[in-house]
Coordinates of C-alpha atoms and ligand atoms in Angstrom, one line a residue:
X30 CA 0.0 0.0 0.0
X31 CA 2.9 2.4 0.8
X32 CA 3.8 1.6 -2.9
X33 CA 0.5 2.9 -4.0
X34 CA 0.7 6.4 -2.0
X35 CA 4.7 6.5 -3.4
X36 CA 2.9 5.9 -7.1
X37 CA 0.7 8.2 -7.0
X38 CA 2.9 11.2 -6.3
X39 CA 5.5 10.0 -8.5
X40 CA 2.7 10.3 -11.3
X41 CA 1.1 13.4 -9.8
X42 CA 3.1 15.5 -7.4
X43 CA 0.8 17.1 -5.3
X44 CA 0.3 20.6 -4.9
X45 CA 1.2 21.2 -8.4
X46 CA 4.0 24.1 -8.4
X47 CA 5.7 25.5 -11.8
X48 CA 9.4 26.2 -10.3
X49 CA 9.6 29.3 -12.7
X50 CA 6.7 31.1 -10.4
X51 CA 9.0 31.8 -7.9
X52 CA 10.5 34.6 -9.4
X53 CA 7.0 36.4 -8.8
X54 CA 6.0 35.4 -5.3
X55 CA 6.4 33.5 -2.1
X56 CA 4.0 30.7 -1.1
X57 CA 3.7 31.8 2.4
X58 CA 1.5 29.6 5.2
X59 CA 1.0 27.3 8.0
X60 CA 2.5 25.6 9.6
X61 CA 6.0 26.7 9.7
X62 CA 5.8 30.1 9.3
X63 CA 9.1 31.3 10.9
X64 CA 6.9 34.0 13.4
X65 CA 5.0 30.9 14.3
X66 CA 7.6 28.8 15.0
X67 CA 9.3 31.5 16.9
X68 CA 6.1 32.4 18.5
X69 CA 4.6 28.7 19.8
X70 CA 7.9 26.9 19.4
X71 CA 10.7 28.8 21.0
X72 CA 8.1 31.4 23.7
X73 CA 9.5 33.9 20.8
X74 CA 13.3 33.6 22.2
X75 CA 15.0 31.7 19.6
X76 CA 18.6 33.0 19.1
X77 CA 18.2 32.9 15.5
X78 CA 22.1 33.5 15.0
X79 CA 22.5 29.8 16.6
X80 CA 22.7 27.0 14.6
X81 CA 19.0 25.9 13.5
X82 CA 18.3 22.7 11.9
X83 CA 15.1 21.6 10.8
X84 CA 13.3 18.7 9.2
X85 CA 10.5 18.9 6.3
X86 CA 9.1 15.3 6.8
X87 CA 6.9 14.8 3.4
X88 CA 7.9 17.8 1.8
X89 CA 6.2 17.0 -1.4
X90 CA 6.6 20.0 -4.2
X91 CA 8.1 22.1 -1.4
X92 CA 5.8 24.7 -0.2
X93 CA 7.1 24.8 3.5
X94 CA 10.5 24.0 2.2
X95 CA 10.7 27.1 0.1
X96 CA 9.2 29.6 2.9
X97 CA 11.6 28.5 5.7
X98 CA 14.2 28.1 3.5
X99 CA 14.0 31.7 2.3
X100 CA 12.7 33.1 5.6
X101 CA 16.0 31.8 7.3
X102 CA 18.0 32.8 4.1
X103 CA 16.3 36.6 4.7
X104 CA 17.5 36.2 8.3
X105 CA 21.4 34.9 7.7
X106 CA 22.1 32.5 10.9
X107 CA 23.5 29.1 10.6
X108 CA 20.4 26.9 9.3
X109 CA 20.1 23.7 7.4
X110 CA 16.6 22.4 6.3
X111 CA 16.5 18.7 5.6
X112 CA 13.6 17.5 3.1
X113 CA 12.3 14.4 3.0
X114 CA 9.7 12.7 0.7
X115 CA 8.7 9.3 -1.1
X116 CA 8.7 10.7 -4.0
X117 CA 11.6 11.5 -6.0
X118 CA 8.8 13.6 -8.9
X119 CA 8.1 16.0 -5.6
X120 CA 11.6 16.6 -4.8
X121 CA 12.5 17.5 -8.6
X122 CA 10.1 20.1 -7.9
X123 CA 10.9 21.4 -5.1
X124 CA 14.8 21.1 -6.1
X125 CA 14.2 23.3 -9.1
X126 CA 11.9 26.0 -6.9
X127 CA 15.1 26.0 -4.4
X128 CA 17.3 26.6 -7.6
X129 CA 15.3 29.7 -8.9
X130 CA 15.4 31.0 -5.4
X131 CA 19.1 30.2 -5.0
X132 CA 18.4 28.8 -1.7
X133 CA 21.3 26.8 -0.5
X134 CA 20.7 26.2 2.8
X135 CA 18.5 22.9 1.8
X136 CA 19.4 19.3 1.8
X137 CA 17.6 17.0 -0.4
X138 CA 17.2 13.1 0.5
X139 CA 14.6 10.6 -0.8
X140 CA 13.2 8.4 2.0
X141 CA 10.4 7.7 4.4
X142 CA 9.5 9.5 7.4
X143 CA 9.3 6.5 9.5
X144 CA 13.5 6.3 9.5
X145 CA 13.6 10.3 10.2
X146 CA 15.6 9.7 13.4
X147 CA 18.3 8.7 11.0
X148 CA 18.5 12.4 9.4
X149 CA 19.8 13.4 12.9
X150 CA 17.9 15.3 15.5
X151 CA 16.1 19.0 14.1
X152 CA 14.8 21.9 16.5
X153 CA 12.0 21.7 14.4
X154 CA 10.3 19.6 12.4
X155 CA 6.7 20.4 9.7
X156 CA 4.9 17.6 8.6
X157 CA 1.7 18.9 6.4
X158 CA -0.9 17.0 4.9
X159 CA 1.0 13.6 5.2
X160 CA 0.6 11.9 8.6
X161 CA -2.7 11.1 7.4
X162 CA -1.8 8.9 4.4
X163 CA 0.6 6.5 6.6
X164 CA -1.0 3.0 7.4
X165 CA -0.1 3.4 10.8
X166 CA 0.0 7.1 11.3
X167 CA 0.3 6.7 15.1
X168 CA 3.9 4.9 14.1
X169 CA 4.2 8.2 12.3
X170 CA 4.1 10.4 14.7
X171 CA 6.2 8.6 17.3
X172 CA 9.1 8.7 14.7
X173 CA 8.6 12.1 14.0
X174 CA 8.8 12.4 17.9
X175 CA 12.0 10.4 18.2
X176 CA 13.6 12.8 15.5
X177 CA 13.7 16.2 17.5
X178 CA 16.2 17.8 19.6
X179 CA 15.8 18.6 23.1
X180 CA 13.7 21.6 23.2
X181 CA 12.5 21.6 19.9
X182 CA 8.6 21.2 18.3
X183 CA 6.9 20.3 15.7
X184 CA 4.2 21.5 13.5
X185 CA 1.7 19.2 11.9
X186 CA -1.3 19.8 9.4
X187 CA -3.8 16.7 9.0
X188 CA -7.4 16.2 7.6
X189 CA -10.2 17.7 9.7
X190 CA -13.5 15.0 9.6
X191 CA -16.1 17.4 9.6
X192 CA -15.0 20.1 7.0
X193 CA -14.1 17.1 4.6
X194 CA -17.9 16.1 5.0
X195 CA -18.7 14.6 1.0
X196 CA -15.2 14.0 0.6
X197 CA -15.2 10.0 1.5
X198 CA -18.3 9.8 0.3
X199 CA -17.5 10.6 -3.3
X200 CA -14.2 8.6 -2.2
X201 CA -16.4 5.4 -1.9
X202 CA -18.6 5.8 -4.9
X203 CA -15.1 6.1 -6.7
X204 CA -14.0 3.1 -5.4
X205 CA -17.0 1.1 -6.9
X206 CA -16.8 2.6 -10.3
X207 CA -13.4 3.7 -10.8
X208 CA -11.7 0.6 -11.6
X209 CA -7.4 -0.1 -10.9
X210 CA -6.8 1.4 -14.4
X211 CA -4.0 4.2 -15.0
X212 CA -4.8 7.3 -13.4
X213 CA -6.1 9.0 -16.8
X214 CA -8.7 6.6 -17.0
X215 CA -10.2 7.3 -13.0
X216 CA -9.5 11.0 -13.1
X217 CA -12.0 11.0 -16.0
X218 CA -14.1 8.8 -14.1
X219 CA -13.9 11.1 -11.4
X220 CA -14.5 14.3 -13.4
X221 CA -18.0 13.0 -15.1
X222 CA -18.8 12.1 -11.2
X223 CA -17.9 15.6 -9.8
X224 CA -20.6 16.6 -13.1
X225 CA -23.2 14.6 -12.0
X226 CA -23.6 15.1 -8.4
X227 CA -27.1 16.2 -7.6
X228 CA -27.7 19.4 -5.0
X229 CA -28.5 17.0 -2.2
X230 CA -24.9 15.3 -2.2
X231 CA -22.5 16.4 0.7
X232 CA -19.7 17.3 -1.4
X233 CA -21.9 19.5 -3.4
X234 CA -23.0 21.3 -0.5
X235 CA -19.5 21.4 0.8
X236 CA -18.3 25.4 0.5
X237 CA -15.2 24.3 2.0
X238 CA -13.7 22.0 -0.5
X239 CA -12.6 22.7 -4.4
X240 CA -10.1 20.3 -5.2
X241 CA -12.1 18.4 -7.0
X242 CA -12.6 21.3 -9.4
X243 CA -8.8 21.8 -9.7
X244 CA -6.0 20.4 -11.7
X245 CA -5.7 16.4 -12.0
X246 CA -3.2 16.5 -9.0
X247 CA -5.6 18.0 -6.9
X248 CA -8.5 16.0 -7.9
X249 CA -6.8 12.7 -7.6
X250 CA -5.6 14.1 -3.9
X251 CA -9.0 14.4 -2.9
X252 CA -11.1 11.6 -4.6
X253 CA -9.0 8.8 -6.2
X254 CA -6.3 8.7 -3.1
X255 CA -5.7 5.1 -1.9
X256 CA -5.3 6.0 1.4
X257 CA -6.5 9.0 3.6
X258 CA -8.3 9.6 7.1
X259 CA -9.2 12.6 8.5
X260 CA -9.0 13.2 12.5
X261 CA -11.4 15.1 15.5
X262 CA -9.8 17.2 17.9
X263 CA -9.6 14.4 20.6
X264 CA -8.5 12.1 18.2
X265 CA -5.6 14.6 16.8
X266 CA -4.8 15.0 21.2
X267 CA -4.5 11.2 21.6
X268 CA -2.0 10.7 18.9
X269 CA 0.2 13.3 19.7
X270 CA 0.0 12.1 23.5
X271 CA 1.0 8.4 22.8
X272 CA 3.5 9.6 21.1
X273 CA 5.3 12.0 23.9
X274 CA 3.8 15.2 22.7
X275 CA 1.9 17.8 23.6
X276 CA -0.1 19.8 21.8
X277 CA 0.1 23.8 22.6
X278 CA -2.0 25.6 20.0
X279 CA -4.1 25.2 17.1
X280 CA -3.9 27.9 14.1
X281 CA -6.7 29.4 13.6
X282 CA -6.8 29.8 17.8
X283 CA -10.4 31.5 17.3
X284 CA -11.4 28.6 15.6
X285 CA -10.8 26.5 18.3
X286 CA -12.3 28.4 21.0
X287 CA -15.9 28.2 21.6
X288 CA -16.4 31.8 22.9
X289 CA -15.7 33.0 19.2
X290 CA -19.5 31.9 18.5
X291 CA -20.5 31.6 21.8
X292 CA -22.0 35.2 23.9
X293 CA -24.4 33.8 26.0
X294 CA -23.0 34.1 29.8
X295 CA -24.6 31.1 31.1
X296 CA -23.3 29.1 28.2
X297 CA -19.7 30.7 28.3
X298 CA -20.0 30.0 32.2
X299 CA -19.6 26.5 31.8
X300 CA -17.6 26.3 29.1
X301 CA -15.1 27.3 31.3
X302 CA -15.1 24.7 33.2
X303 CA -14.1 22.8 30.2
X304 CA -9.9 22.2 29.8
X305 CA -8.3 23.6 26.9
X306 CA -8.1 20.6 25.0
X307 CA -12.3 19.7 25.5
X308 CA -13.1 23.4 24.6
X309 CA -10.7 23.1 21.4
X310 CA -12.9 19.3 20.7
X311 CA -16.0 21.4 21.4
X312 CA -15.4 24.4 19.0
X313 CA -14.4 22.2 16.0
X314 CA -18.2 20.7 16.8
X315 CA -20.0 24.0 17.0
X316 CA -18.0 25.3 13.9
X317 CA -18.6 22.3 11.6
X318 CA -16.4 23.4 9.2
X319 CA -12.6 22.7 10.3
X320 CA -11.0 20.3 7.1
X321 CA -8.0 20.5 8.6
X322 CA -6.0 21.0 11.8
X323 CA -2.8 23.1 11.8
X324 CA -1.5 21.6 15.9
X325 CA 2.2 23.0 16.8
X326 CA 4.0 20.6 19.7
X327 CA 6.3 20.1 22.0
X328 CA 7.9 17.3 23.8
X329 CA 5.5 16.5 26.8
X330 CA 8.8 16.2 29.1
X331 CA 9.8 19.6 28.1
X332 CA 10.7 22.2 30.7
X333 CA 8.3 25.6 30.5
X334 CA 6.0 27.1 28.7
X335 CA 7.2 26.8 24.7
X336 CA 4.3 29.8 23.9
X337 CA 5.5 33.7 23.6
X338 CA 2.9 35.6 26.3
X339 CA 2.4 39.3 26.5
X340 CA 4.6 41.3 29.1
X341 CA 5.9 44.6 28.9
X342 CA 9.3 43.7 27.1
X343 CA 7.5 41.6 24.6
X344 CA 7.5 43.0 20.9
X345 CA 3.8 42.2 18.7
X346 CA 4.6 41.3 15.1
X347 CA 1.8 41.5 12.4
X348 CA 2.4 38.5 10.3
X349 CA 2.5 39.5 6.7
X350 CA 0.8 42.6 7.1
X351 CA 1.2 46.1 8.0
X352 CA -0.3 47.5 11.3
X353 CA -0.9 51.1 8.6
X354 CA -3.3 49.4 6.4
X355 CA -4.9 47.2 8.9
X356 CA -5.6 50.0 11.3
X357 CA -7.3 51.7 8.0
X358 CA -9.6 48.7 7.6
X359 CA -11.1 48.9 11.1
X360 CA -14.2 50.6 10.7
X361 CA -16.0 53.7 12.3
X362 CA -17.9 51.3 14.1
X363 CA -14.7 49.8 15.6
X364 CA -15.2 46.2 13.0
X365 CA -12.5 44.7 11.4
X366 CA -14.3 42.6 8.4
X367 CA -12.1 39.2 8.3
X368 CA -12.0 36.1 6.2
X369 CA -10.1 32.9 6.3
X370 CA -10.5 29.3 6.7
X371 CA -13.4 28.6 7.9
X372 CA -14.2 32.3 9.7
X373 CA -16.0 35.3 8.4
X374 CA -16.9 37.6 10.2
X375 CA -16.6 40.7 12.1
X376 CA -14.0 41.6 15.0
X377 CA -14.8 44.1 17.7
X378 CA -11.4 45.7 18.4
X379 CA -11.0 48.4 21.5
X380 CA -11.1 52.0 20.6
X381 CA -7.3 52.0 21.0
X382 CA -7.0 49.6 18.6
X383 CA -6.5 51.8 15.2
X384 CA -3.7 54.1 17.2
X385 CA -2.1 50.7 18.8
X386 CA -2.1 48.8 15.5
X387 CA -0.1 52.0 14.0
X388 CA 2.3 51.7 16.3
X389 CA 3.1 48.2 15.6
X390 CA 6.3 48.0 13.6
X391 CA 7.6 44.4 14.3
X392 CA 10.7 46.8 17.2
X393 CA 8.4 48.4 19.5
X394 CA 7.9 46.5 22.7
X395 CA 4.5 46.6 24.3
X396 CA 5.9 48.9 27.1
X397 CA 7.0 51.5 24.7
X398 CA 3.5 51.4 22.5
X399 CA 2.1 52.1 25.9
X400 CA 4.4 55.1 26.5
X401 CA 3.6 56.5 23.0
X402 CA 0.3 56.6 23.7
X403 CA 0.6 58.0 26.8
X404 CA -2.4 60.0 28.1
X405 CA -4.7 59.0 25.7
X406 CA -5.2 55.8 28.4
X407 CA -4.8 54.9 32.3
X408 CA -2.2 51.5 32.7
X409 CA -4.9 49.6 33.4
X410 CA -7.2 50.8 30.3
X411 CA -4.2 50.3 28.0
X412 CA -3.7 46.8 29.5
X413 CA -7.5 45.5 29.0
X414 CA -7.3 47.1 25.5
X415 CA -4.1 46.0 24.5
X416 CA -5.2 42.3 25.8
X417 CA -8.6 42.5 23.9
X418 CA -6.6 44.0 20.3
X419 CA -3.9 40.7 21.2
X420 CA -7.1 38.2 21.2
X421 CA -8.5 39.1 18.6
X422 CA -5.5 39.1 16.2
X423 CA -3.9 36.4 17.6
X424 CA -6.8 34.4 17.2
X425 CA -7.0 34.5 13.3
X426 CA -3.1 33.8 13.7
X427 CA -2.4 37.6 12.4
X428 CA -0.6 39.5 15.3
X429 CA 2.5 37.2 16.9
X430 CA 5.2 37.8 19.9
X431 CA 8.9 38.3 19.8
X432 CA 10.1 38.4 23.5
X433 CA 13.8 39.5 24.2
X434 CA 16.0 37.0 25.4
X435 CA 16.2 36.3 29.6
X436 CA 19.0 38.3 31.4
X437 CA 21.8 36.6 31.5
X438 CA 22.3 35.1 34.8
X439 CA 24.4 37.5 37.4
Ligands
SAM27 C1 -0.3 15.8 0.1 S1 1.4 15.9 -0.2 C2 1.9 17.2 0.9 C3 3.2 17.8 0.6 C4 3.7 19.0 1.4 N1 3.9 18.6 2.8 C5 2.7 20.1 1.3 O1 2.1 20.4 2.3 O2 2.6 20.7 0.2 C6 1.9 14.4 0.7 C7 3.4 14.1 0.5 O3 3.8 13.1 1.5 C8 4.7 12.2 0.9 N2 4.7 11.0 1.7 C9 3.6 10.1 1.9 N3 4.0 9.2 2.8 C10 5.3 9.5 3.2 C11 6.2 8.8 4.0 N4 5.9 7.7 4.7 N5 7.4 9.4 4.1 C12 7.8 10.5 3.5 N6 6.9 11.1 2.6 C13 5.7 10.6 2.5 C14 4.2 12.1 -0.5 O4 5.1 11.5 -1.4 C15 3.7 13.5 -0.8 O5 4.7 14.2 -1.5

C-alpha cells in the first residue's frame, strides 16, 4: 500500500508548483511560518544567530520547504533544512523552486519518514498534509517524535472530519466505479462524477472544498487517493500524547475556541469549566467546518512554557501585514471585516485599537507602544485594550510575539 501512495505522487506530485513562479511570489503559510515557530515553538526567544536545523518530513513540491528556506536565508544565521519525501517527482520540484530562489541552505534526501531519526535530531520539524496517508499514522508520529532535539517542536497539518464532509463519500462511490486502471482513465471517471452530483450530495454542499474542481493533481488528492483519514480534535490530542507530545496551540486559535461563536454568559460559564483541549474538541463541533487542523508541539517532558505571552518587554509582530493598512480597515464602528479558513466575520477591536495597530512596527515592545500613547489611556485601560486588540488578532493567527531574550544570569 505504501507503494501505491509512493505511485501516486511519482505520477502526480501534489500541490502542483511551476518552479519558474518563484520569481513572482512567495508561497507563504501554515504551519512553519518562521513567526510561528518562533512564537509557539521557541516562547519567541529563539537565538536565530545559533545554529538551527530543521526537518521537512513529506515535503512533497516544497511549499514549506521554500518559505523557511527563504525566511532563514532573509534572516542569515547558521540553518540547514533537511527535506524528505517518497517521491523523488516531488523533490524534482521542489529542487528546481530551491534553484530559482538560490536557496542553498537545503538538503535533499529521498526516503520515508518513518526512519527520520536517521536524518539526525532538528529543532523543528513540519509535517503537512501527510501523517494522514501512513497505514499506521500513530507509528508516524512517534518517529517524528524520536527525531527532535531537546527543546525543539513540531508543526503538523492533517485532515479535519467534519469540513471534509462529502469528501469520503464521493471517495467510496469512486471506489466502486473507478476501476485499478492508469490514473487518466479514473480521473476522468472522477470528473464525469464531480458533473453529476445532484444538490442534495455532501460534497456539493461542501463550501469548504474545491479540489475536486482543480487540476488532476488535486483531484486525484482528494477523490482517487488510496489511502486518507481525517482526524477530531480528541483524536488529533490522543495521537500526539501516545507519542510523547503535547499539543500547545491550534492555528486558527479562534477557531478553536468556543467563545468566538459563543455570547451567552450562562453558556460561556460552563464552558469554562471545560480544559483547553475539550473546549478546542468542542469548537471544532460547534464550527462544523474545520477540514483540517494546523497543531504546533512540543515534547511532553519539556521544561516551560514553549508559547510567547504578552509582558511589557514583549514586541507584537503583524504577520505579513502592516499595522498602517490594517488600522485603516477597522471601521467607524470599531469592526475589522475578516475572512479565512473557515471564519468570516466581524472583529470588535477596542477604541485603541486603530492608534495601537499604527504603532506596531515588528521593534516596539509593548511597554514602549504604551508610552507612545501616553495619556490617551490609564495602565490599566491600555492593559484590558491591549489584551482585547492581542485576542483578537492572535486568534485568526495575524498578530505574533517576539520576547527578548532572559537576562543573562548574574
Ligand atoms: C499531500 S502531499 C503534501 C506535501 C507537502 N507537505 C505540502 O504540504 O505541500 C503528501 C506528501 O507526503 C509524501 N509521503 C507520503 N507518505 C510518506 C512517508 N511515509 N514518508 C515520506 N513522505 C511521504 C508524499 O510523497 C507526498 O509528497
Amino acid at each position: 500500500m505504501a507503494d501505491r501512495v509512493r505511485e501516486q505522487y511519482e505520477d502526480l506530485p501534489y500541490p502542483a508548483r511551476d518552479p519558474a513562479d518563484e520569481t513572482k511570489r512567495l508561497i507563504l503559510g501554515s504551519p512553519s511560518h518562521i513567526l510561528e515557530i518562533d512564537h509557539y515553538v521557541f516562547a519567541g526567544r529563539r537565538d536565530w544567530s545559533r545554529p538551527f536545523r530543521a526537518l521537512v518530513a513529506g515535503g512533497g513540491t516544497g511549499d514549506a520547504l521554500i518559505m523557511l528556506a527563504q525566511q532563514l536565508a532573509d534572516r542569515g544565521g547558521p540553518a540547514e533544512i533537511h527535506y524528505l519525501d517518497l517521491s523523488t517527482a516531488s523533490r524534482r520540484v521542489a529542487e528546481a523552486r530551491a534553484k530559482t530562489r538560490g536557496l542553498t541552505n537545503i538538503v535533499f534526501h529521498t526516503g520515508s519518514l518513518l526512519d527520520a531519526a536517521k536524518f539526525g535530531p532538528s529543532d523543528y520539524i513540519d509535517c503537512c498534509g501527510v501523517l494522514h496517508h501512513l497505514a499506521d499514522p500513530a507509528a508516524g508520529f512517534r518517529a517524528l517524535a524520536a527525531a527532535l532535539a531537546p527543546g525543539g517542536g513540531i508543526g503538523v497539518m492533517v485532515y479535519g472530519e467534519l469540513g471534509r464532509i462529502g469528501v469520503y463519500h464521493a471517495q467510496a462511490m469512486l471506489r466502486m466505479i473507478a476501476g485499478d486502471g492508469p490514473n487518466a482513465g479514473r480521473i476522468a471517471v472522477a470528473r464525469k462524477l464531480v458533473e453529476a452530483l445532484p444538490p442534495t450530495n455532501w460534497l456539493r454542499r461542501n463550501p469548504a472544498i474545491a479540489d475536486h474542481k482543480g487540476d488532476d493533481a488535486a483531484l486525484f488528492d482528494l477523490l482517487l487517493h488510496s489511502r486518507d483519514r481525517a482526524y477530531r480534535v480528541p483524536e488529533l490530542a490522543a495521537e500526539l500524547e501516545q507519542a510523547g507530545l503535547r499539543p500547545v496551540a491550534f492555528i486558527e486559535p479562534a477557531l478553536y475556541d468556543p467563545d468566538t461563536w459563543i455570547r451567552e454568559p450562562a453558556l460561556r460559564k460552563r464552558l469554562a469549566d471545560l480544559s483547553w483541549i475539550e473546549r478546542c474538541a468542542f469548537a471544532e463541533l460547534l464550527g462544523g467546518g474545520l477540514r483540517k487542523h494546523i497543531v504546533y508541539a512540543v515534547p511532553a517532558a519539556r521544561d516551560g512554557d514553549p508559547v510567547a505571552r504578552p509582558g511589557p518587554e514583549a514586541v507584537p509582530i503583524l504577520k505579513d501585514m502592516d499595522g498602517m493598512a490594517m488600522a485603516s480597515a477597522i471601521g467607524r464602528d470599531g469592526i475589522l471585516q475578516v475572512s479565512g479558513e473557515g471564519l468570516s466575520m466581524g472583529l470588535r477591536l477596542p477604541p485603541l485599537a486603530p492608534r495601537t495597530l499604527r504603532l506596531i512596527d515588528g521593534k516596539r515592545g509593548i511597554a514602549e507602544i504604551r508610552a507612545e500613547i501616553g495619556l490617551k489611556a490609564t495602565d490599566e485601560d491600555f492593559r484590558r485594550q491591549f489584551a482585547a486588540l492581542y485576542g483578537a488578532l492572535n486568534g485568526i493567527n495575524r498578530l505574533l510575539l517576539r520576547c527578548p531574550p532572559p537576562a543573562p544570569a548574574a
